[in-house]
mmCIF file of C-alpha atoms in Angstrom:
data_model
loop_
_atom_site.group_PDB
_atom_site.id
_atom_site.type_symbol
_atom_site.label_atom_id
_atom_site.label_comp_id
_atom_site.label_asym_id
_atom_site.label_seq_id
_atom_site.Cartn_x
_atom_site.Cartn_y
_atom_site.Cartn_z
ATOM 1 C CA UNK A 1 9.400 -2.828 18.314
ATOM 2 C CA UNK A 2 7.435 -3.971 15.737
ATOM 3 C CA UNK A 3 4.315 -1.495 16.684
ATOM 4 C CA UNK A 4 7.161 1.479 16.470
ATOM 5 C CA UNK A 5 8.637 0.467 13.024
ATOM 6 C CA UNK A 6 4.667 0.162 11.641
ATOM 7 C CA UNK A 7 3.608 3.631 12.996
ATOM 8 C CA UNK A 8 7.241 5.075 11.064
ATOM 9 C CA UNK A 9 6.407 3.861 8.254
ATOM 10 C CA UNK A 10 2.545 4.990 8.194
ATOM 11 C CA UNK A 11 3.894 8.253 9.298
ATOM 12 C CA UNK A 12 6.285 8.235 6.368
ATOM 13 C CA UNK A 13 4.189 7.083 3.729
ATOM 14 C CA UNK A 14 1.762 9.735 4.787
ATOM 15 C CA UNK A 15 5.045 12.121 4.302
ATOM 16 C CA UNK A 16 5.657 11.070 0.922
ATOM 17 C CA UNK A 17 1.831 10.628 -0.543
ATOM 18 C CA UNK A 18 1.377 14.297 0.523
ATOM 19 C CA UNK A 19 5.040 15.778 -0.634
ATOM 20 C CA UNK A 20 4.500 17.928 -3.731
ATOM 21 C CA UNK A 21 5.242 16.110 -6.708
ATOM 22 C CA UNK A 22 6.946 19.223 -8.246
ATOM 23 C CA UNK A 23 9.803 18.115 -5.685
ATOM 24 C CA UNK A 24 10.452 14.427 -6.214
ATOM 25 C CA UNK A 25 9.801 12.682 -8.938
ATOM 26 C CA UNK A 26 7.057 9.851 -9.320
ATOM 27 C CA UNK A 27 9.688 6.429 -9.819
ATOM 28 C CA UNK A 28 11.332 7.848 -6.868
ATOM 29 C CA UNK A 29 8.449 8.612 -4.462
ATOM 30 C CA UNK A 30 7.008 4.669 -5.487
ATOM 31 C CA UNK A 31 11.058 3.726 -4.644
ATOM 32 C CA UNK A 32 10.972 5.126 -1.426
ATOM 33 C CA UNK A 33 7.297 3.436 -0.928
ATOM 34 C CA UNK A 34 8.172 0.583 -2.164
ATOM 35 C CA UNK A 35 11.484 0.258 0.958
ATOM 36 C CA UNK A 36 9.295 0.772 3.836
ATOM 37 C CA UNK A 37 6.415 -1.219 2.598
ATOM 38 C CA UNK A 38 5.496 -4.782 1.739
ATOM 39 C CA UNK A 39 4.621 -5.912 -0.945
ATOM 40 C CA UNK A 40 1.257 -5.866 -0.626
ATOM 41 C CA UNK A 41 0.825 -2.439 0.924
ATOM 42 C CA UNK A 42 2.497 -1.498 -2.354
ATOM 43 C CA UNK A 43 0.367 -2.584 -4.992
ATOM 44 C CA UNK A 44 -3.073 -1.381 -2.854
ATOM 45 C CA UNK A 45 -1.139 1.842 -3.093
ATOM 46 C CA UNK A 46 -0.682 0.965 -6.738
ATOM 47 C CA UNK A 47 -3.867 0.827 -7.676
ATOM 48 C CA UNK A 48 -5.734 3.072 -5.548
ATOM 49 C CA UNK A 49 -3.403 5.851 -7.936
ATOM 50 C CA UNK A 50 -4.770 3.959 -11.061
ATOM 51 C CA UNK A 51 -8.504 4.826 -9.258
ATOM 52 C CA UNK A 52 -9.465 1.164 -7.606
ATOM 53 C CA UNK A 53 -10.763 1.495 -3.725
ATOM 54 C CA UNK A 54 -10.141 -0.598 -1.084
ATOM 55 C CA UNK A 55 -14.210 -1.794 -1.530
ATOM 56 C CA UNK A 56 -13.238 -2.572 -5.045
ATOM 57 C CA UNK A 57 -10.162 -4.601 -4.216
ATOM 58 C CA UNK A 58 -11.470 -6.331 -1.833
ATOM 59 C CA UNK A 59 -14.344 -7.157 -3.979
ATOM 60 C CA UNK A 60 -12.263 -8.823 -6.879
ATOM 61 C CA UNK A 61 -10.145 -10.836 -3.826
ATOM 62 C CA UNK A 62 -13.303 -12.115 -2.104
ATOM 63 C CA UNK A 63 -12.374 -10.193 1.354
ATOM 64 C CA UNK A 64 -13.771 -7.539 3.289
ATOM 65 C CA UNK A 65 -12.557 -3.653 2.852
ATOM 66 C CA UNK A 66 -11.718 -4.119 6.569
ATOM 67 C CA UNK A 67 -9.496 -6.928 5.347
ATOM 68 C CA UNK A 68 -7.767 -4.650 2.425
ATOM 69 C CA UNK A 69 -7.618 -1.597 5.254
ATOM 70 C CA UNK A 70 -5.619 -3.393 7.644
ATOM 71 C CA UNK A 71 -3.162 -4.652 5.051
ATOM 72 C CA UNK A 72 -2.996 -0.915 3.687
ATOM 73 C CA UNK A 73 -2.184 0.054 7.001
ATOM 74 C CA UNK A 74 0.434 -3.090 8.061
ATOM 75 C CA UNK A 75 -1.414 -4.422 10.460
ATOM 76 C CA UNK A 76 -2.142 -7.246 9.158
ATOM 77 C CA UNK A 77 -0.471 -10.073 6.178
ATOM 78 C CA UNK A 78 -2.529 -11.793 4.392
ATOM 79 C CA UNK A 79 -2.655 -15.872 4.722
ATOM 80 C CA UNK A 80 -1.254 -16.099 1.459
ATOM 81 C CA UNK A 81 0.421 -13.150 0.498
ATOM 82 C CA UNK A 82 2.245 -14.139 -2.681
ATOM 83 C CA UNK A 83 -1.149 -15.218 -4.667
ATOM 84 C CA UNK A 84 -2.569 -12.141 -3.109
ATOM 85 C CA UNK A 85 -0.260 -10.298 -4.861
ATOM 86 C CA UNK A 86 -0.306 -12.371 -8.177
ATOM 87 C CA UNK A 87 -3.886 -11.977 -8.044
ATOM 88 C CA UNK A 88 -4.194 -8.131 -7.664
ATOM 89 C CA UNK A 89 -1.153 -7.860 -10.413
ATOM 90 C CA UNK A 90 -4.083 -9.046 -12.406
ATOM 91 C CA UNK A 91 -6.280 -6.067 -11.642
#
């Protein structure tokens, strides 16, 4: 079930980051983001749009870009996921 929900919600992400932002507005595309993804997923999302890549992030958190990709995808949580997130809100 779990698999199912994932591949959704990487299919509808991919929906929305494509969908002409003439025809939704940018609070309510990261809204709609922000429902069907964690956290996490959120702010990579985040700051990829501010111009960070996943090599970069995963730089500044001491983890592999293979690390950052699968957490971007869903796949994986990481161990700690609140001071993850405290720690790329500081990016």
């Amino acid at each position: 079930m779990y698999g199912l929900v994932n591949t959704f919600c990487c299919y509808f992400y991919k929906i929305l980051k494509n969908f002409p932002i003439k025809h939704i507005d940018n609070a309510i595309q990261r809204m709609l983001l922000s429902a069907i993804m964690n956290d996490v997923q959120a702010k990579i999302v985040l700051l990829e749009e501010k111009g960070w890549t996943l090599a970069a992030i995963a730089d500044e958190l001491d983890v592999s870009h293979n690390t950052v990709e699968k957490w971007k995808a869903g796949d994986r949580q990481p161990a700690n996921s609140k001071a993850t997130f405290v720690m790329m809100d500081n990016l």
